[in-house]
Amino acid sequence: MADDKKVKKPKVADPVAASIDVGTQEMLVRAQALNIDTVFDRAVTMKPCNIGLQGICCKNCAMGPCRVPLPKGGIEGEDTRKGLCGATANTIAARNFARMVAAGTSAHSDHGRAVAEVFLSAARKETEAYKIKDVNKLLSIAPLFDVAVTVEEDGEVKDRDIDEIAVEVGKKALSEWGKPEGNLYYLKRAPKPLYEKWKAQGVLPRSIDREVVETMHRTHMGVDQDYKNIVKQCTRTSLADGWGGSMMATDLQDVLFGTPYPLQAESNLGVLKEDHVNIVVHGHEPILSEMIVATAQRKDMIEYAQSKGAKGIQLGGICCTANEIFQRHGVPQAGTYLQQELAIITGALDAMVVDVQCVFQNLANVAKCFHTKLITTHPIAKMEQDNVVHIEFDEHYALEDAEKIVKMAIDNFQNRGADIMIPQYKASAVGGFGVESIQYHLGGTFRGTYYTLNDNIINGRIRGVAGVVGCNNARTRHNEAHITVVKELIKNDVIVLTTGCNGIACAMEGLLTPESAAVYCGPGLAEICETVGIPPVLHLGSCVDNSRILLAATEVVKAGGLGNDLCDLPAAGSAPEWMSEKAIAIGQYFVSSGVYTIFGLTLPTAGAPVFHDYLSKEMENLYGGKWDLEADPVKHAQLMIAHIDKKRAELGIDKARERVMMDMANRQALDA
Ligand code: XCC
Ligand code: SF4
């Protein structure tokens, strides 16, 4: 009889095994005490599907799903695995992979499109809320779209009207999504040899939407059934992301909201304040968050909050929205992707405002247990649960919409329960680096280039450059791989450029401070950080801002002395705890841009070894970059360093580093 059975308590996550962050652990204990399940618990109770994990489950038609598991010991001789239609493991895995790239590209690029649309309406003065803020940035990108910045009048060259330039840039940018001929404008920003490789391989993206559509078509049942040809198209699609949708998102956001410049803020759940109205903005698009920031800082809003008994309004960000408002306004980061449910479980969150991407549907279930208003804002991203409020954000009424949202949060302050617990952990962090500010900090003011950075790479004080980016994943201990990889790199004099949730993880760990250099860095990097006053880990923004990494690397190539192409640089890319399709798109455009790119956890290629080899070996012959996989974070970092050293040797600058090391040893010997 059922009643006789003991009611089994559901299995829950071990908080210490779930995260390295003490605040997160404390919140997890609280969640479990309140019987609220979080992603950490669900990761313990639900195992991932092993066949899907390996990338070899095809559900592209109704004769399937066809699953072609790889036998334990691998396959000797001919691989005869095939689906009902005959699709091989390579075809199935490549199709799945390409669709991930298409989905990731869509996410970044649709975000970019929304920015371009707002940009154009700002340029046309159709909206009060958005303005062309950074004229210098506009003037620097206009020529890339073949937009003139000067006019000739009566034989005299004059500056062209800014609004005119903006409208033309806006129109041309927007047409990048669907223009009928030609290639994307921004591809020419790549070093020439790289551009020529893309051209020779036939992977120059035409328009962004077209590449996504073609990927979907080619991976439909019974179309492209040669994994190499599928990879070719997914390369083209990924380039439409990295050098297209993402790059335009970054640039147009900078023009609208200001190019980031180094500033200081705080990071982790401890930024929430018990006596303030707390609003967390979560998702990706600054079109929304910028307006919330502006509104929450208004005097009348703060007074309204005070009239309701709060001391003020505390804003915080989660996921890439956190990075966006951190880098431009110094708004604190409330946490990473895996902390989104926990922010509500503090009991102190009066509203969580979300737009698109990386938003858990379970937020609605968690919000039901508290007074928190969960507000969706985007027409393409709603939730089925009935406690979710939808306030559609319209750029033409942006300030009114933002005011409605902020007021709703303030009005909700009085509904708080008594049981509040904000973990008292937060770290100070400096963020807001970019192509321009790296130039300012590490380039000579005299030369105004990346000369000083290059010089220090050549002389070996900086061993190389690593981009460490990407998500958290509940299948691995929260932040552990992020932090281990980054610490191992800076210990070995590799300077780290970070974006996305890695950036938040590093901020929470205190790695985004100049002071951390003396604690964690090797002698060469520590010396540079101390001299220049920068952190060893430079926060470059959100995931669309990975385009800043591409452009910074391009500037390094241009400054000279380190080869002619991105693949010549002593550089590597990493996503230690990736989870989203966007990460696969990013990985693919990094690899196709010549960067050795290593992921943690698993790759959805494991079940198709031939296809996997193509990505991890053959790609290098085509573009100079390749995929790699290593779950162990120390080995992961060591593989990056080995690649960096290989590139140093190829450039003939490996000896310089040995000399620097000797200098240090000599100096220490003298000290002793
Ligand atoms: Fe999402 Fe962009 Fe990943 Fe974080 S890092 S989990 S994609 S928020 Ni971009
Ligand atoms: Fe199976 Fe082929 Fe249909 Fe995929 S496309 S589900 S492999 S029959």
XYZ file of C-alpha atoms and ligand atoms in Angstrom:
689
model
C 0.000 0.000 0.000
C 1.209 3.428 -0.897
C 0.466 4.861 2.572
C 2.780 2.337 4.188
C 5.690 3.586 2.181
C 7.843 6.171 3.824
C 7.578 9.487 2.032
C 11.011 9.809 0.546
C 12.503 13.271 0.757
C 13.596 14.407 -2.680
C 17.304 14.282 -3.268
C 18.909 17.693 -3.013
C 22.281 19.139 -3.927
C 25.142 19.282 -1.473
C 25.653 23.056 -1.205
C 29.420 22.853 -0.869
C 29.709 20.542 -3.851
C 27.386 22.779 -5.839
C 29.339 26.039 -5.703
C 32.664 27.458 -4.588
C 30.905 30.649 -3.547
C 29.993 30.773 0.131
C 27.081 33.144 -0.444
C 25.641 30.739 -2.984
C 26.081 27.842 -0.576
C 24.264 29.732 2.171
C 21.378 30.545 -0.124
C 21.168 26.953 -1.236
C 20.878 25.811 2.379
C 18.090 28.334 2.852
C 16.303 27.219 -0.330
C 16.401 23.611 0.817
C 15.144 24.545 4.269
C 12.232 26.340 2.611
C 11.609 23.342 0.326
C 12.206 25.373 -2.789
C 14.043 23.448 -5.455
C 16.749 25.157 -7.462
C 18.725 24.236 -10.552
C 21.394 22.754 -8.291
C 18.905 20.241 -6.858
C 17.426 19.426 -10.224
C 20.916 18.706 -11.541
C 21.225 16.031 -8.877
C 17.862 14.406 -9.565
C 17.872 14.521 -13.354
C 20.671 12.851 -15.281
C 21.532 14.170 -18.741
C 20.819 11.922 -21.719
C 24.088 10.357 -22.684
C 23.269 10.063 -26.370
C 22.170 13.656 -26.708
C 25.246 14.706 -24.774
C 27.439 13.094 -27.410
C 25.584 14.890 -30.194
C 24.307 11.768 -31.902
C 20.561 11.829 -31.462
C 18.773 13.034 -34.592
C 15.197 14.212 -34.365
C 15.152 16.127 -37.603
C 12.300 14.043 -38.970
C 9.461 11.895 -37.692
C 11.078 8.622 -38.724
C 13.345 9.236 -35.751
C 14.495 10.178 -33.258
C 17.395 8.066 -34.487
C 20.030 7.419 -31.885
C 23.420 6.082 -32.900
C 25.380 5.593 -29.674
C 29.100 5.119 -29.849
C 30.045 1.710 -28.411
C 32.020 1.951 -25.158
C 35.375 0.918 -26.575
C 34.939 3.088 -29.678
C 34.684 1.695 -33.170
C 37.277 -0.418 -34.881
C 37.159 -0.574 -38.639
C 34.287 0.910 -40.557
C 31.720 2.991 -38.689
C 28.427 1.577 -39.924
C 26.143 3.494 -37.589
C 23.309 5.189 -39.401
C 19.807 6.538 -38.937
C 16.747 5.338 -40.835
C 17.609 7.620 -43.759
C 21.223 6.519 -43.645
C 22.547 9.680 -41.981
C 25.900 8.815 -40.422
C 27.023 9.752 -36.931
C 29.131 12.498 -38.515
C 26.165 13.932 -40.375
C 23.933 13.780 -37.318
C 26.477 15.383 -34.996
C 27.458 18.025 -37.549
C 23.820 18.917 -38.194
C 23.120 19.247 -34.479
C 26.253 21.316 -33.996
C 25.412 23.594 -36.916
C 21.924 24.140 -35.540
C 23.430 25.151 -32.214
C 25.579 27.676 -34.060
C 22.506 28.946 -35.896
C 20.552 29.299 -32.652
C 23.429 31.054 -30.906
C 23.964 33.357 -33.847
C 20.244 34.125 -33.897
C 20.258 35.066 -30.233
C 23.232 37.423 -30.462
C 22.171 38.822 -33.795
C 18.518 39.358 -32.968
C 19.767 41.311 -29.973
C 21.969 43.246 -32.414
C 19.027 43.841 -34.727
C 16.956 45.272 -31.881
C 19.807 47.651 -31.080
C 20.097 48.646 -34.731
C 16.371 49.399 -34.848
C 16.528 51.562 -31.749
C 19.657 53.184 -33.133
C 17.857 54.145 -36.311
C 14.862 55.552 -34.484
C 17.226 57.501 -32.220
C 19.055 58.826 -35.268
C 15.723 59.855 -36.774
C 14.715 61.429 -33.477
C 11.612 59.301 -33.218
C 12.265 58.495 -29.582
C 12.878 60.717 -26.587
C 14.597 58.058 -24.557
C 17.537 57.145 -26.754
C 20.132 59.525 -28.128
C 23.380 59.341 -30.030
C 25.672 59.612 -27.051
C 29.138 58.693 -28.255
C 29.769 60.767 -31.361
C 33.423 59.741 -31.575
C 32.507 56.101 -31.736
C 29.919 56.869 -34.405
C 32.538 58.687 -36.467
C 34.932 55.766 -36.064
C 32.457 53.139 -37.294
C 30.803 55.167 -40.066
C 33.624 54.618 -42.603
C 33.352 50.861 -41.994
C 29.845 51.051 -43.451
C 31.093 53.235 -46.328
C 29.349 56.223 -44.778
C 31.081 59.539 -45.412
C 31.842 61.679 -42.369
C 32.674 64.790 -44.356
C 30.994 66.686 -47.187
C 32.335 68.998 -49.821
C 30.678 72.375 -50.044
C 31.930 75.000 -52.459
C 35.218 73.144 -52.821
C 35.653 73.037 -49.056
C 35.677 69.821 -47.010
C 33.377 70.133 -44.012
C 32.210 67.854 -41.226
C 29.002 66.147 -42.150
C 25.893 66.562 -40.007
C 25.990 63.985 -37.218
C 22.312 63.058 -37.496
C 22.710 62.476 -41.193
C 25.661 60.172 -40.557
C 23.749 58.339 -37.850
C 20.716 57.733 -40.056
C 22.866 56.361 -42.842
C 24.851 54.142 -40.462
C 21.592 52.911 -38.918
C 20.110 52.028 -42.281
C 23.216 50.291 -43.513
C 23.665 48.415 -40.258
C 20.079 47.240 -40.302
C 20.398 46.030 -43.870
C 23.220 43.703 -42.784
C 20.524 41.312 -41.613
C 18.875 40.961 -44.974
C 20.717 42.613 -47.800
C 20.325 40.705 -51.069
C 23.927 40.904 -52.243
C 27.505 41.442 -51.119
C 29.113 40.463 -47.826
C 29.015 41.880 -44.328
C 30.852 45.193 -44.009
C 32.682 44.353 -40.802
C 34.536 41.341 -42.232
C 37.116 43.756 -43.609
C 38.062 44.682 -40.041
C 39.822 41.340 -39.716
C 43.522 41.123 -40.496
C 43.940 40.805 -44.250
C 45.365 37.249 -44.259
C 42.355 36.063 -42.263
C 39.931 37.763 -44.604
C 41.697 36.119 -47.532
C 41.383 32.703 -45.873
C 37.651 33.195 -45.420
C 37.358 34.296 -49.013
C 39.348 31.340 -50.336
C 37.220 28.939 -48.295
C 34.007 30.569 -49.498
C 32.762 31.389 -46.012
C 32.334 35.174 -46.167
C 28.860 35.665 -44.694
C 26.364 37.412 -46.948
C 23.574 38.648 -44.699
C 23.009 37.452 -41.164
C 19.485 36.126 -41.560
C 20.432 34.360 -44.763
C 23.216 32.360 -43.127
C 20.921 31.242 -40.334
C 18.187 30.273 -42.792
C 20.636 28.395 -44.968
C 21.954 26.485 -41.973
C 18.425 25.476 -41.048
C 17.749 24.422 -44.629
C 20.960 22.479 -45.043
C 20.404 20.601 -41.802
C 16.813 19.704 -42.673
C 16.214 16.029 -43.322
C 17.852 14.909 -46.519
C 19.804 17.993 -47.577
C 23.495 18.449 -46.716
C 24.940 15.058 -45.754
C 28.655 15.788 -45.838
C 29.847 16.897 -42.413
C 32.659 18.984 -43.922
C 30.218 20.919 -46.037
C 27.932 21.399 -43.040
C 30.861 22.739 -41.006
C 31.622 25.153 -43.814
C 28.153 26.646 -43.542
C 28.231 26.728 -39.770
C 31.555 28.562 -40.010
C 29.959 31.155 -42.270
C 27.029 31.465 -39.870
C 29.278 31.873 -36.858
C 31.265 34.602 -38.620
C 27.968 36.379 -39.241
C 27.659 36.381 -35.459
C 31.166 37.331 -34.315
C 32.026 39.781 -37.069
C 28.391 40.728 -37.733
C 25.486 40.629 -35.311
C 27.530 40.634 -32.117
C 30.017 43.208 -33.315
C 27.292 45.560 -34.473
C 25.435 45.065 -31.190
C 28.552 46.144 -29.308
C 29.321 49.122 -31.526
C 25.810 50.492 -31.775
C 25.295 50.064 -28.028
C 28.489 51.989 -27.446
C 27.267 54.810 -29.679
C 23.856 54.877 -27.974
C 24.914 54.339 -24.381
C 28.589 55.293 -24.328
C 31.782 53.325 -24.858
C 32.718 51.753 -21.536
C 35.600 53.128 -19.583
C 37.141 51.546 -16.478
C 35.039 52.040 -13.382
C 34.459 50.322 -10.093
C 31.494 48.452 -8.672
C 30.627 45.462 -6.514
C 29.614 41.941 -7.287
C 27.614 39.092 -5.731
C 24.270 38.685 -3.960
C 25.529 40.824 -1.076
C 24.926 43.946 -3.176
C 21.209 43.705 -2.401
C 20.147 45.868 0.532
C 17.545 44.971 3.109
C 16.372 48.554 3.592
C 16.215 49.421 -0.105
C 13.835 48.591 -2.903
C 15.800 45.902 -4.733
C 15.400 45.482 -8.461
C 17.372 42.920 -10.429
C 17.555 43.229 -14.196
C 18.316 39.918 -15.852
C 18.857 38.939 -19.448
C 20.760 40.611 -22.217
C 19.590 43.741 -23.973
C 20.742 47.128 -22.677
C 17.851 48.756 -24.528
C 15.758 47.777 -21.529
C 18.311 47.898 -18.725
C 19.650 51.340 -19.688
C 16.182 52.783 -19.219
C 15.703 51.014 -15.893
C 19.043 52.385 -14.698
C 18.146 55.917 -15.780
C 14.716 55.693 -14.151
C 15.878 54.145 -10.878
C 18.364 56.991 -10.463
C 15.730 59.690 -10.898
C 15.196 61.865 -7.837
C 11.412 61.555 -7.953
C 11.670 57.754 -8.070
C 14.016 57.672 -5.092
C 11.652 59.967 -3.204
C 8.757 57.733 -4.136
C 10.690 54.768 -2.732
C 11.332 56.733 0.444
C 7.648 57.539 0.731
C 7.077 53.779 0.866
C 9.533 53.341 3.716
C 12.651 52.339 1.792
C 15.977 54.142 2.057
C 16.429 54.127 -1.701
C 16.544 51.929 -4.766
C 19.210 49.279 -5.216
C 19.684 47.951 -8.710
C 21.580 44.829 -9.560
C 22.189 42.774 -12.663
C 22.283 39.097 -13.459
C 23.836 37.451 -16.510
C 24.922 39.650 -19.383
C 22.590 42.471 -18.451
C 24.719 42.666 -15.320
C 27.808 43.034 -17.478
C 26.206 45.697 -19.646
C 25.137 47.999 -16.818
C 28.292 47.235 -14.847
C 30.604 48.261 -17.679
C 28.763 51.461 -18.531
C 27.350 52.638 -15.191
C 29.070 50.740 -12.423
C 25.758 49.152 -11.407
C 26.610 46.199 -9.161
C 26.323 42.619 -10.345
C 23.946 40.539 -8.234
C 25.276 37.288 -9.618
C 25.915 34.809 -12.367
C 23.541 32.696 -14.392
C 23.299 30.015 -11.697
C 22.394 32.521 -8.993
C 19.213 33.826 -10.618
C 16.832 31.773 -8.475
C 18.857 32.580 -5.367
C 18.379 36.323 -5.835
C 14.646 35.798 -5.313
C 15.196 33.380 -2.431
C 16.802 36.234 -0.451
C 13.222 37.397 0.069
C 14.514 40.918 -0.491
C 13.902 41.184 -4.192
C 10.985 43.435 -5.012
C 11.146 42.905 -8.746
C 13.088 40.829 -11.181
C 12.883 42.264 -14.666
C 13.832 39.953 -17.498
C 14.104 40.222 -21.248
C 15.726 37.530 -23.395
C 18.138 34.599 -23.041
C 19.392 32.605 -20.053
C 16.235 33.245 -18.018
C 15.005 30.167 -16.095
C 11.323 29.441 -16.386
C 11.596 28.206 -12.818
C 12.000 31.815 -11.686
C 8.214 31.975 -11.845
C 7.872 29.036 -9.452
C 10.390 30.526 -7.057
C 8.757 33.963 -7.239
C 5.462 32.336 -6.170
C 7.040 31.562 -2.797
C 7.909 35.214 -2.170
C 6.480 38.659 -2.799
C 8.819 39.192 -5.764
C 7.246 40.480 -8.965
C 8.656 38.666 -11.955
C 8.265 40.964 -14.933
C 8.790 39.833 -18.499
C 9.264 42.676 -20.947
C 9.970 41.275 -24.357
C 7.313 40.306 -26.919
C 9.311 37.199 -27.846
C 9.921 36.026 -24.283
C 6.912 35.354 -22.069
C 6.200 32.695 -19.439
C 3.152 30.495 -19.044
C 2.872 30.773 -15.238
C 0.108 33.100 -14.124
C 2.065 34.969 -11.469
C 4.301 36.477 -14.135
C 3.561 40.076 -15.077
C 4.173 41.075 -18.672
C 4.958 44.727 -19.293
C 5.913 44.994 -22.895
C 8.804 47.290 -23.456
C 8.330 49.559 -26.448
C 11.282 51.711 -27.476
C 8.933 54.548 -28.390
C 7.560 54.645 -24.848
C 10.719 53.429 -23.173
C 10.765 55.917 -20.320
C 7.092 55.414 -19.515
C 7.533 51.649 -19.574
C 10.623 51.818 -17.371
C 8.775 54.055 -14.938
C 5.894 51.613 -14.755
C 8.294 48.810 -13.939
C 10.281 50.706 -11.322
C 7.083 51.942 -9.671
C 5.727 48.431 -9.546
C 8.857 47.352 -7.700
C 8.614 50.254 -5.279
C 4.939 49.570 -4.588
C 5.867 45.979 -3.915
C 8.393 46.879 -1.198
C 5.647 46.957 1.428
C 4.599 43.423 0.589
C 7.858 41.910 1.746
C 7.741 39.031 4.168
C 9.652 39.154 7.410
C 11.980 36.372 6.426
C 14.810 37.992 4.573
C 18.305 36.689 4.159
C 20.901 38.421 2.049
C 24.230 36.620 2.122
C 26.809 39.162 3.162
C 29.325 38.460 0.443
C 30.362 40.835 -2.269
C 33.644 41.812 -3.865
C 34.929 44.996 -5.358
C 35.591 44.895 -9.096
C 36.914 47.137 -11.846
C 35.347 46.643 -15.244
C 34.620 48.486 -18.447
C 37.653 47.697 -20.535
C 37.550 47.623 -24.304
C 39.553 48.151 -27.431
C 39.750 51.857 -26.711
C 40.664 51.702 -23.033
C 43.210 48.921 -23.452
C 44.856 51.183 -25.970
C 44.827 54.001 -23.458
C 46.129 51.944 -20.546
C 48.558 49.631 -22.256
C 49.407 51.563 -25.382
C 51.781 54.460 -25.418
C 49.868 57.736 -25.218
C 52.499 59.037 -27.604
C 51.985 56.351 -30.201
C 48.374 55.722 -29.322
C 48.587 52.089 -30.350
C 48.979 48.710 -28.768
C 52.748 49.158 -28.906
C 53.367 48.826 -25.164
C 51.230 45.705 -24.894
C 53.015 44.119 -27.836
C 56.360 45.123 -26.460
C 55.637 43.405 -23.171
C 54.424 40.289 -24.928
C 57.565 40.256 -27.041
C 59.865 40.776 -24.063
C 58.013 38.017 -22.237
C 56.674 39.817 -19.187
C 53.276 38.970 -20.588
C 53.447 35.405 -21.821
C 50.270 35.609 -23.852
C 46.644 36.651 -23.946
C 43.663 34.482 -23.064
C 39.980 35.141 -23.572
C 38.111 33.247 -20.860
C 34.386 33.598 -21.258
C 31.000 31.987 -21.052
C 28.356 30.528 -18.876
C 27.916 28.476 -15.741
C 26.595 24.966 -15.994
C 24.816 23.142 -13.173
C 26.562 19.928 -14.226
C 29.746 21.221 -12.675
C 30.619 23.063 -9.466
C 29.538 26.668 -9.873
C 32.504 28.950 -10.711
C 35.170 26.402 -9.811
C 36.477 25.822 -13.325
C 36.168 29.524 -14.181
C 38.302 30.592 -11.275
C 40.800 27.734 -11.457
C 41.455 28.297 -15.150
C 41.853 32.055 -14.739
C 44.125 31.770 -11.700
C 46.312 29.207 -13.437
C 46.647 31.510 -16.454
C 47.574 34.669 -14.570
C 49.952 32.695 -12.358
C 51.743 31.888 -15.592
C 51.832 35.504 -16.784
C 48.960 35.134 -19.217
C 46.734 38.225 -19.147
C 43.039 37.343 -19.214
C 40.254 39.111 -21.093
C 36.871 38.100 -19.731
C 33.218 38.504 -20.722
C 29.880 36.947 -19.824
C 29.363 34.952 -16.680
C 33.097 34.294 -16.408
C 33.430 38.041 -15.935
C 30.951 37.941 -13.060
C 32.657 34.885 -11.544
C 36.015 36.697 -11.644
C 34.431 39.797 -10.141
C 32.938 37.769 -7.266
C 36.363 36.262 -6.631
C 38.088 39.656 -6.449
C 40.148 39.023 -9.564
C 38.996 42.224 -11.245
C 41.059 44.431 -8.956
C 44.577 45.745 -9.563
C 45.502 44.503 -6.080
C 44.842 40.892 -7.033
C 47.857 41.004 -9.346
C 50.344 40.902 -6.490
C 48.533 37.918 -4.985
C 47.855 35.718 -7.982
C 50.096 36.702 -10.902
C 53.424 35.515 -12.085
C 56.210 38.094 -11.716
C 56.001 39.461 -15.252
C 52.278 40.087 -15.319
C 52.312 41.356 -11.723
C 54.892 43.943 -12.713
C 52.824 45.160 -15.654
C 49.615 45.361 -13.611
C 51.388 47.277 -10.897
C 53.031 49.715 -13.291
C 49.919 50.384 -15.322
C 47.415 50.003 -12.488
C 45.163 47.445 -14.144
C 43.706 44.144 -12.948
C 45.257 40.980 -14.417
C 41.781 40.065 -15.621
C 40.207 42.691 -17.857
C 36.425 42.729 -17.990
C 35.323 43.484 -21.554
C 31.596 43.191 -21.097
C 28.820 40.844 -22.106
C 28.816 37.934 -24.530
C 28.144 40.076 -27.594
C 31.236 41.973 -26.462
C 33.385 38.984 -27.326
C 33.631 41.054 -30.485
C 35.797 43.398 -28.399
C 38.215 40.503 -27.896
C 38.391 39.909 -31.653
C 39.061 43.590 -32.273
C 41.585 43.937 -29.462
C 43.454 40.943 -30.892
C 43.285 42.558 -34.327
C 44.821 45.734 -32.886
C 47.630 43.646 -31.427
C 48.319 42.195 -34.880
C 48.255 45.690 -36.400
C 50.672 47.088 -33.829
C 53.296 44.741 -35.214
C 55.959 42.337 -34.088
C 53.632 39.414 -33.387
C 52.897 38.027 -36.832
C 50.348 39.000 -39.463
C 47.229 37.171 -38.437
C 45.206 36.330 -35.341
C 46.436 32.734 -35.522
C 50.038 33.952 -35.155
C 49.381 35.486 -31.730
C 50.324 33.797 -28.463
C 46.651 33.703 -27.552
C 43.926 31.216 -26.691
C 40.209 31.165 -25.912
C 38.278 29.229 -23.281
C 34.778 28.589 -21.988
C 35.291 26.420 -18.896
C 31.638 26.043 -17.839
C 29.713 26.615 -21.050
C 26.081 25.623 -21.469
C 24.337 27.731 -24.128
C 24.067 27.419 -27.879
C 25.517 30.902 -27.994
C 28.740 29.509 -26.565
C 29.008 27.068 -29.465
C 28.481 29.912 -31.934
C 31.170 31.942 -30.167
C 33.552 28.982 -30.090
C 33.069 28.397 -33.792
C 33.752 32.015 -34.765
C 36.810 32.144 -32.527
C 38.161 28.970 -34.107
C 37.332 30.264 -37.601
C 39.140 33.476 -36.726
C 42.320 31.562 -35.949
C 42.037 31.113 -32.195
C 42.817 27.907 -30.317
C 39.585 27.491 -28.342
C 39.079 25.043 -25.519
C 35.836 24.185 -23.747
C 35.265 22.522 -20.405
C 32.723 19.808 -19.493
C 31.827 18.046 -22.742
C 31.302 18.808 -26.412
C 28.351 17.490 -28.404
C 30.802 15.915 -30.821
C 32.014 13.035 -28.668
C 29.799 10.464 -30.360
C 31.179 11.207 -33.805
C 34.964 10.983 -33.517
C 35.654 11.721 -37.183
C 33.603 14.907 -37.051
C 35.240 15.799 -33.742
C 38.684 15.359 -35.305
C 37.663 17.624 -38.128
C 36.896 20.418 -35.655
C 39.901 19.778 -33.447
C 42.515 19.156 -36.160
C 41.438 19.958 -39.726
C 39.996 23.379 -38.903
C 43.509 24.536 -38.034
C 44.703 23.907 -41.590
C 41.901 26.063 -42.925
C 41.775 29.007 -40.507
C 44.608 28.566 -38.015
C 42.345 27.915 -35.029
C 40.928 24.697 -33.635
C 38.575 23.283 -31.015
C 39.736 21.415 -27.958
C 38.102 19.933 -24.885
C 39.402 19.447 -21.360
C 37.215 19.130 -18.297
C 40.019 19.354 -15.735
C 40.530 23.094 -15.208
C 44.256 22.987 -14.459
C 45.010 20.805 -17.473
C 42.640 23.032 -19.430
C 44.729 26.107 -18.609
C 47.959 24.210 -19.211
C 46.800 23.297 -22.719
C 46.170 26.991 -23.377
C 49.618 27.868 -22.076
C 51.209 25.136 -24.186
C 49.527 26.623 -27.237
C 50.708 30.094 -26.273
C 54.279 28.808 -25.861
C 54.095 27.079 -29.225
C 53.107 30.377 -30.832
C 55.889 32.199 -28.975
C 58.381 29.683 -30.347
C 57.017 30.100 -33.870
C 57.403 33.868 -33.528
C 60.931 33.398 -32.212
C 60.167 35.193 -28.948
C 60.435 32.191 -26.651
C 64.021 33.072 -25.746
C 62.981 36.539 -24.550
C 60.796 35.007 -21.914
C 63.574 32.760 -20.691
C 65.654 35.892 -20.233
C 62.935 37.615 -18.255
C 62.669 34.600 -16.029
C 66.429 34.637 -15.543
C 66.284 38.318 -14.651
C 63.810 37.523 -11.921
C 65.902 34.670 -10.600
C 68.944 36.882 -10.638
C 67.094 39.608 -8.837
C 65.857 37.203 -6.185
C 69.384 35.836 -5.815
C 70.622 39.375 -5.273
C 67.876 40.077 -2.727
C 68.920 36.980 -0.839
Fe 24.028 33.314 -20.451
Fe 25.090 35.908 -21.426
Fe 26.238 32.150 -20.798
Fe 25.982 33.857 -18.911
S 27.644 33.675 -20.263
S 24.961 32.044 -19.065
S 25.003 32.824 -22.349
S 24.507 35.235 -19.635
Ni 27.116 34.808 -22.061
Fe 16.540 9.535 -38.445
Fe 17.436 10.559 -40.773
Fe 15.087 11.367 -39.746
Fe 17.396 12.043 -38.555
S 16.732 12.675 -40.572
S 15.536 11.334 -37.544
S 18.646 10.226 -38.915
S 15.607 9.314 -40.445
